CSV table of C-alpha atoms in Angstrom, one decimal:
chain,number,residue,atom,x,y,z
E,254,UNK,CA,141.2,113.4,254.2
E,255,UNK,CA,145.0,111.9,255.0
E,256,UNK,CA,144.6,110.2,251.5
E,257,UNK,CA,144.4,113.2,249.5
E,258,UNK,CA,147.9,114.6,249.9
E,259,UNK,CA,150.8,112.6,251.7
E,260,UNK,CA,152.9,114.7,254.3
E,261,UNK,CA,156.1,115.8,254.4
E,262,UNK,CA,158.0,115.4,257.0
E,263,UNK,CA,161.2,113.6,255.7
E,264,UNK,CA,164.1,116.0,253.4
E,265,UNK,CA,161.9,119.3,254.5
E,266,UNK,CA,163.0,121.7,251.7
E,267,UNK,CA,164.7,125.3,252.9
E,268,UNK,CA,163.3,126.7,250.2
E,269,UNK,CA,160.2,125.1,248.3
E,270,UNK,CA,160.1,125.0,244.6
E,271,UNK,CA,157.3,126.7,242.3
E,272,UNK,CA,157.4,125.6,238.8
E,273,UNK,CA,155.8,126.9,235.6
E,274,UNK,CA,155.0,125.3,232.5
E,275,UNK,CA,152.8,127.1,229.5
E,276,UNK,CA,152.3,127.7,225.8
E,277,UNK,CA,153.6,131.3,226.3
E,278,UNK,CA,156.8,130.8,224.7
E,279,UNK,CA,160.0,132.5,224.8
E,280,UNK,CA,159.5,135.4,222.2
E,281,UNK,CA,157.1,137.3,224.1
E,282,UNK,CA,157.6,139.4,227.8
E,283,UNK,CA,154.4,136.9,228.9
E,284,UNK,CA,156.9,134.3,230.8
E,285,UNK,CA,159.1,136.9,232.5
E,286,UNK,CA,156.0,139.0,233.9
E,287,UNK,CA,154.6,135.6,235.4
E,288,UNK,CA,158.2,134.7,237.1
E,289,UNK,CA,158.4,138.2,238.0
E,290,UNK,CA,155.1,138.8,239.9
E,291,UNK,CA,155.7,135.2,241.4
E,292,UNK,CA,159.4,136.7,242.6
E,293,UNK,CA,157.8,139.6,243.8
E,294,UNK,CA,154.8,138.2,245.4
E,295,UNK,CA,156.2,134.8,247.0
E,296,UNK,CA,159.9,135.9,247.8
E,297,UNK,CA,160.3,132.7,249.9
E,298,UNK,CA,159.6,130.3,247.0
E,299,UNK,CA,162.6,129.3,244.2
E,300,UNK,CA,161.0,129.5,240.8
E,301,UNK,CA,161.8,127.1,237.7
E,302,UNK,CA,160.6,126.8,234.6
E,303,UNK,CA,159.6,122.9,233.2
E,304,UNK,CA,158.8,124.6,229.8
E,305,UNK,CA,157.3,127.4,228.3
E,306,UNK,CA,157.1,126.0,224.4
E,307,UNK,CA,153.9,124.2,225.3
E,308,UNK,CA,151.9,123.8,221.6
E,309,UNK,CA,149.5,126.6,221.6
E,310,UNK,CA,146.2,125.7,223.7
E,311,UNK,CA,147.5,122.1,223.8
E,312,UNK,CA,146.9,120.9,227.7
E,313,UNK,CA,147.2,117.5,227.2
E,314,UNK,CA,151.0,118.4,225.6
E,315,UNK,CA,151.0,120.6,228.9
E,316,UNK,CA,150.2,117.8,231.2
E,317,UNK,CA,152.5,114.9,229.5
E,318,UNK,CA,155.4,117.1,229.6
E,319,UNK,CA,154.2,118.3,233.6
E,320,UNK,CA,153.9,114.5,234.2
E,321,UNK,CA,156.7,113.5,232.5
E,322,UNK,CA,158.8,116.2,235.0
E,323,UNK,CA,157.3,116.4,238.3
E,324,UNK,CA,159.0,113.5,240.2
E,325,UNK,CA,162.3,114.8,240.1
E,326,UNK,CA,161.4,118.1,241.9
E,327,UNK,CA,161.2,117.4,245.8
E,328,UNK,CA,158.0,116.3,247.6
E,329,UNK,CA,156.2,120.0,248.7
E,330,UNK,CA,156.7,121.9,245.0
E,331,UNK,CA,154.0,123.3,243.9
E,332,UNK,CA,153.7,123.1,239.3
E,333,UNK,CA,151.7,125.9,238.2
E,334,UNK,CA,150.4,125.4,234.3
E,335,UNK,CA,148.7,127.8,232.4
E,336,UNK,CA,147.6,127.3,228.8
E,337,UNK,CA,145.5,129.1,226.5
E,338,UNK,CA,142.0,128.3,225.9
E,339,UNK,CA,139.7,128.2,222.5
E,340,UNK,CA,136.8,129.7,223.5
E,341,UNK,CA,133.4,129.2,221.2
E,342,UNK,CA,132.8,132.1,218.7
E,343,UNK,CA,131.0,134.8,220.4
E,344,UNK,CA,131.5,133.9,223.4
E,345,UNK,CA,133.9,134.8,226.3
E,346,UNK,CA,134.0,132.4,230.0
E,347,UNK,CA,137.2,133.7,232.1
E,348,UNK,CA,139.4,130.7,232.5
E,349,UNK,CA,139.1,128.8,235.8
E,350,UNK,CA,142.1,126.8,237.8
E,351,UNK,CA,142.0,123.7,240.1
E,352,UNK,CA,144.3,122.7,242.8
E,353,UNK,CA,145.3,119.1,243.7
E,354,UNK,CA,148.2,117.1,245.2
E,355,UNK,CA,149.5,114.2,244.1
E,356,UNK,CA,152.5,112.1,246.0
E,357,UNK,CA,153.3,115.2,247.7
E,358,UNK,CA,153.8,117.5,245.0
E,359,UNK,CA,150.8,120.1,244.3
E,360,UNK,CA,149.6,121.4,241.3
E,361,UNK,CA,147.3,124.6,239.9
E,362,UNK,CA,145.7,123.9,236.5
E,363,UNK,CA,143.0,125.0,234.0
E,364,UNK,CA,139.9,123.5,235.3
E,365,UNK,CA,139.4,121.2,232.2
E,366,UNK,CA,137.5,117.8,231.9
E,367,UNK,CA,140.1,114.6,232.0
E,368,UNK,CA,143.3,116.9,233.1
E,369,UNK,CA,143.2,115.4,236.6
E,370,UNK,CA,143.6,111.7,235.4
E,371,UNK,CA,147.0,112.5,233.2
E,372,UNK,CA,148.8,112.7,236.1
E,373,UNK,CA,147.1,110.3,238.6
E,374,UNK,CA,146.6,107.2,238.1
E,375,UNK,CA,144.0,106.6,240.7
E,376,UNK,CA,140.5,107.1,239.4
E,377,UNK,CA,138.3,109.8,240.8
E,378,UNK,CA,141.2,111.8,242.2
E,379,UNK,CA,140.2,114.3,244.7
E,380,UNK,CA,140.1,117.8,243.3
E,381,UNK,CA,139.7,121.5,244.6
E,382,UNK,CA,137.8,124.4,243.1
E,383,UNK,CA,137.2,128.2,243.9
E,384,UNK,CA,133.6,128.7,244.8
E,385,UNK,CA,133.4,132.5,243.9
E,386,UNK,CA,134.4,134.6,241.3
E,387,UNK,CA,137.9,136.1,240.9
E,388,UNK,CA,138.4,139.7,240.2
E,389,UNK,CA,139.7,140.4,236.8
E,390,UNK,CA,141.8,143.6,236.8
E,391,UNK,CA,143.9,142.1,234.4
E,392,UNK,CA,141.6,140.3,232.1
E,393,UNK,CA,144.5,139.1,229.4
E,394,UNK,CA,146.1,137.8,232.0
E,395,UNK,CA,143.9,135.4,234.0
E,396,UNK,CA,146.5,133.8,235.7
E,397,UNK,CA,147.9,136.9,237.3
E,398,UNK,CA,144.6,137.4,239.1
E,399,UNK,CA,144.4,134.0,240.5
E,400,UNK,CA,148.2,134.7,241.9
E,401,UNK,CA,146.5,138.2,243.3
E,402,UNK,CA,144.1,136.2,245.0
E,403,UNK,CA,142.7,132.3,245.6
E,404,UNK,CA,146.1,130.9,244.2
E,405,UNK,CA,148.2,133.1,245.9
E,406,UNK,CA,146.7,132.0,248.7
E,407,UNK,CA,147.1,128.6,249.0
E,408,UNK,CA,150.8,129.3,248.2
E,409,UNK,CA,151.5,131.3,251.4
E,410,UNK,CA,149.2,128.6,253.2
E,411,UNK,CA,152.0,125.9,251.3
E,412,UNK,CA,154.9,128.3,252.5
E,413,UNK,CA,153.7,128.4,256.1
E,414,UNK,CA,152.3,124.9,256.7
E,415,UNK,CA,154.6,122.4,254.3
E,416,UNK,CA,153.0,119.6,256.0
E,417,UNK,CA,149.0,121.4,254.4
E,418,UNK,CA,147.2,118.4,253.1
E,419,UNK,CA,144.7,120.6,250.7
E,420,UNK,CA,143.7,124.0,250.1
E,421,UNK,CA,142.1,125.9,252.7
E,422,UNK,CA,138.9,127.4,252.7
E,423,UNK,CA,137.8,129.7,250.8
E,424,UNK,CA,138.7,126.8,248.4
E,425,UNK,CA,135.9,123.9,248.5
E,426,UNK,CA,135.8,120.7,250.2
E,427,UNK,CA,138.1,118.2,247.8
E,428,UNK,CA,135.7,116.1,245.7
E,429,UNK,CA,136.6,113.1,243.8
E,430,UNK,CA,137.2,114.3,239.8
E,431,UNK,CA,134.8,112.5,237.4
E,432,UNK,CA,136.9,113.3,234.0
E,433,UNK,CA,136.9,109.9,231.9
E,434,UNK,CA,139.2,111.2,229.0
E,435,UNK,CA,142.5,110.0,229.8
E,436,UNK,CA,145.8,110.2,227.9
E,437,UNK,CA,144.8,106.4,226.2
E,438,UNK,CA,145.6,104.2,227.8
E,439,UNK,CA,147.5,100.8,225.3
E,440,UNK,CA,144.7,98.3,224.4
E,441,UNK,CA,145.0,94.9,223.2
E,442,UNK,CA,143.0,94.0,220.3
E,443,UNK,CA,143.5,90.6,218.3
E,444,UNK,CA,146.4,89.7,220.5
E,445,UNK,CA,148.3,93.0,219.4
E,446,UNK,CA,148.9,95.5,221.7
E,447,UNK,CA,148.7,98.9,220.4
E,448,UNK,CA,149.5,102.3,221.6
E,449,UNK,CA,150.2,105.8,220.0
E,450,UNK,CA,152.7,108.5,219.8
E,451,UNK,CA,151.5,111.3,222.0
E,452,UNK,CA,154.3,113.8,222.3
E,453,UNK,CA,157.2,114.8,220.0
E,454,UNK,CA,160.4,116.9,221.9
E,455,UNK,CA,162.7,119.3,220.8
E,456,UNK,CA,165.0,117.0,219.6
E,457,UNK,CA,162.0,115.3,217.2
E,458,UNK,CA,161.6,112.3,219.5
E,459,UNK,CA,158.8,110.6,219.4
E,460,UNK,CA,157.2,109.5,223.2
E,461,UNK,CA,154.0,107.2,222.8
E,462,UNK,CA,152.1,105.9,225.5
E,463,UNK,CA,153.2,102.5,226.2
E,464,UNK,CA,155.1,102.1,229.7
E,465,UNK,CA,157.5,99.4,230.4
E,466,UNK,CA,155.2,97.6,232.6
E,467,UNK,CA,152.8,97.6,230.3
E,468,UNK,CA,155.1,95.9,227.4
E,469,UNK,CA,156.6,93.9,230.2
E,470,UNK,CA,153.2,92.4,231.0
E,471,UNK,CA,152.0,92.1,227.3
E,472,UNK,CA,155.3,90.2,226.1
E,473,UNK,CA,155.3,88.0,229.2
E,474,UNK,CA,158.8,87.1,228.3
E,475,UNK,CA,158.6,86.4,224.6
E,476,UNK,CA,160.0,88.2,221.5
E,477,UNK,CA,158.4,91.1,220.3
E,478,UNK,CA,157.9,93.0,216.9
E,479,UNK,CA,157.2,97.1,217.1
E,480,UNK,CA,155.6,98.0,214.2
E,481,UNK,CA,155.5,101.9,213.4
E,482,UNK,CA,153.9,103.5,210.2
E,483,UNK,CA,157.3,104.7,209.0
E,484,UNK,CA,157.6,106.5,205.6
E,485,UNK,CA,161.0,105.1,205.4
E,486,UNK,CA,159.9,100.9,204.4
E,487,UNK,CA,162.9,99.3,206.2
E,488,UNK,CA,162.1,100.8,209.6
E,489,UNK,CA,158.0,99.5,210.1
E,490,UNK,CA,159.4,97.3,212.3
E,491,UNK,CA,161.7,96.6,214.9
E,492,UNK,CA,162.6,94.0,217.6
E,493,UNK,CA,164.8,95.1,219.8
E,494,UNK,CA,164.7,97.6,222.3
E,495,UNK,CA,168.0,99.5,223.2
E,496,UNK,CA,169.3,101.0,226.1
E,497,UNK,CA,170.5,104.6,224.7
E,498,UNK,CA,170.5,106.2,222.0
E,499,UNK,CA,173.9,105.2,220.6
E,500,UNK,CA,173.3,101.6,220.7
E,501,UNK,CA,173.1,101.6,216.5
E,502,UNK,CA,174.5,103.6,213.6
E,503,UNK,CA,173.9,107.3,213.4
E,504,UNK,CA,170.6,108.2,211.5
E,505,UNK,CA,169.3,104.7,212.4
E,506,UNK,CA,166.4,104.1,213.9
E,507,UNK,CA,166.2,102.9,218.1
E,508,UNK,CA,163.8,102.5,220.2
E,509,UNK,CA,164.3,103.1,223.9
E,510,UNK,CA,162.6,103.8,227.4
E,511,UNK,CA,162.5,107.7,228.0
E,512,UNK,CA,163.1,109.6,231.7
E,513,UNK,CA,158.8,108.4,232.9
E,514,UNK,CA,159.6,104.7,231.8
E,515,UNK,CA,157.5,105.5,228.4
E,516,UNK,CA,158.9,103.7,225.2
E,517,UNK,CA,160.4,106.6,222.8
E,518,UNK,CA,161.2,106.0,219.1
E,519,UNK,CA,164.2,108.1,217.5
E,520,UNK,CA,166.7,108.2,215.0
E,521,UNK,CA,170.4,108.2,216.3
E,522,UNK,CA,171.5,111.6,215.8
E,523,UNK,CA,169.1,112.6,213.8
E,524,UNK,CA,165.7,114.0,213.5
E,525,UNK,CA,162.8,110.9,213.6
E,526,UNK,CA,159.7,113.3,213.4
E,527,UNK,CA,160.8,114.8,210.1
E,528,UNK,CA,162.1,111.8,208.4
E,529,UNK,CA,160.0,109.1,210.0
E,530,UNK,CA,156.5,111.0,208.9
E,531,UNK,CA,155.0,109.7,212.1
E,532,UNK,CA,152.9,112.5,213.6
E,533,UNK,CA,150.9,112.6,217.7
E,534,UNK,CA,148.3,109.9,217.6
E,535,UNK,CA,150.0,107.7,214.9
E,536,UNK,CA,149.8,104.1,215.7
E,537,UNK,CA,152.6,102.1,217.8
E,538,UNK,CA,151.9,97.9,217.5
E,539,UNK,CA,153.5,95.3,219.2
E,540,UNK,CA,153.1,91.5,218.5
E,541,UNK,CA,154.2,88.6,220.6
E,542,UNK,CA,156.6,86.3,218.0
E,543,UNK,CA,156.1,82.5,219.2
């Protein structure tokens, strides 16, 4: 199974890194008890957060932002993520997690359909799952009893053997995941390509799903128009694509290539969610000129 996780051997880290990213937010004690039992219980790991102000039960936010993030931690980190669930009305199913690595790093997540294909792009990435059930002395917390027991686990396997290219047993055999709903994927219909905004930041940024290759490869060298469904008439389209975010006037609107190579629409110094009126799953167009 050398395909499923890639060694590492080169940069060994002293001390490996953990990361946590959820919808918990900051108000609550919720993201201080998980850092603290994963203090307490894996002494030998260096915990970090990516982000706790995940949208409520929004994985796909989770995963973007997870995605987005992961590369610049060293090879052998291990990204926890924990968001909640809806559950149907009347009933109850304890949330399940997933293990699989990806270009080194690994990764625990809710066992959801199409989560494994955000952040690989190989189709039918192997996945691992937890054959039995999990106690539940804490069931409000669920994550807390996977750290107590399968999770926790595989960490001090990670700890002991950096070079561990999956989970071992009791966790199952790897088997290829067959999620089809992926983050979509830019399509070209009528000779336009067209995207969509799928995340908005802090800062009211607006991160669609159109990658520089992709554009690159759609333009093949020509002139482009970006077309956006602005609220503000003068700025539904744009043909230039900047390299920061001071390249024009303040409160003008830019377009640039964020951190993960993903094109980004903003307003220089200034907010482009709020005065743009372009919302997550909103429309991005681009048109070849000549």
């Amino acid at each position: 199974m050398r395909y499923f996780c890639v060694k590492v051997e080169d940069n060994p880290i002293k001390m490996p890194v953990l990361t946590c990213t959820t919808d918990y937010g900051l108000k609550d004690p919720y993201a201080a008890m998980l850092r603290g039992r994963l203090m307490t219980r894996f002494p030998g790991w260096r915990i970090e957060d990516i982000s706790h102000n995940i949208s409520k039960f929004d994985l796909l936010e989770a995963v973007y932002v997870v995605k987005t993030a992961y590369s610049f931690f060293p090879p052998g980190s291990l990204h926890l993520v924990d968001v909640g669930f809806l559950p149907i009305f009347g009933q109850f199913t304890a949330p399940t997690y997933c293990v699989t690595c990806i270009e080194g790093h690994w990764f625990v997540l809710p066992d959801k359909e199409g989560l494994i294909p955000q952040l690989s792009q190989a189709i039918n990435h192997p996945v691992q799952r937890y054959p039995f059930t999990v106690p539940q002395p804490m069931p409000g917390f669920q994550i807390l009893n996977w750290l107590d027991g399968p999770v926790g686990m595989l960490i001090q396997s990670i700890e002991s053997n950096p070079a561990l290219e999956m989970a071992p047993e009791p966790w199952a055999a790897p088997v290829p995941d067959q999620s089809t709903r992926w983050i979509e994927e830019p399509t070209v219909i009528d000779g336009v390509l067209v995207g969509k905004v799928v995340y908005a930041d802090h800062y009211g940024n607006l991160h669609s799903n159109i990658t520089r290759h992709v554009l690159d490869q759609f333009a093949n060298g020509k002139a482009i128009h970006i077309l956006l469904k602005s609220v503000r008439s003068n700025e539904n389209k744009v043909e230039k694509i900047h390299g920061h975010y001071h390249a024009v006037q303040d409160n003008d609107l830019v377009l640039l290539y964020n951190a993960g190579g993903y094109l980004q629409i903003a307003l220089a110094q200034d907010h482009a969610y709020n005065l743009l009126g372009l919302r997550v799953n909103d429309r991005v167009m681009i048109e070849r000129i000549g």
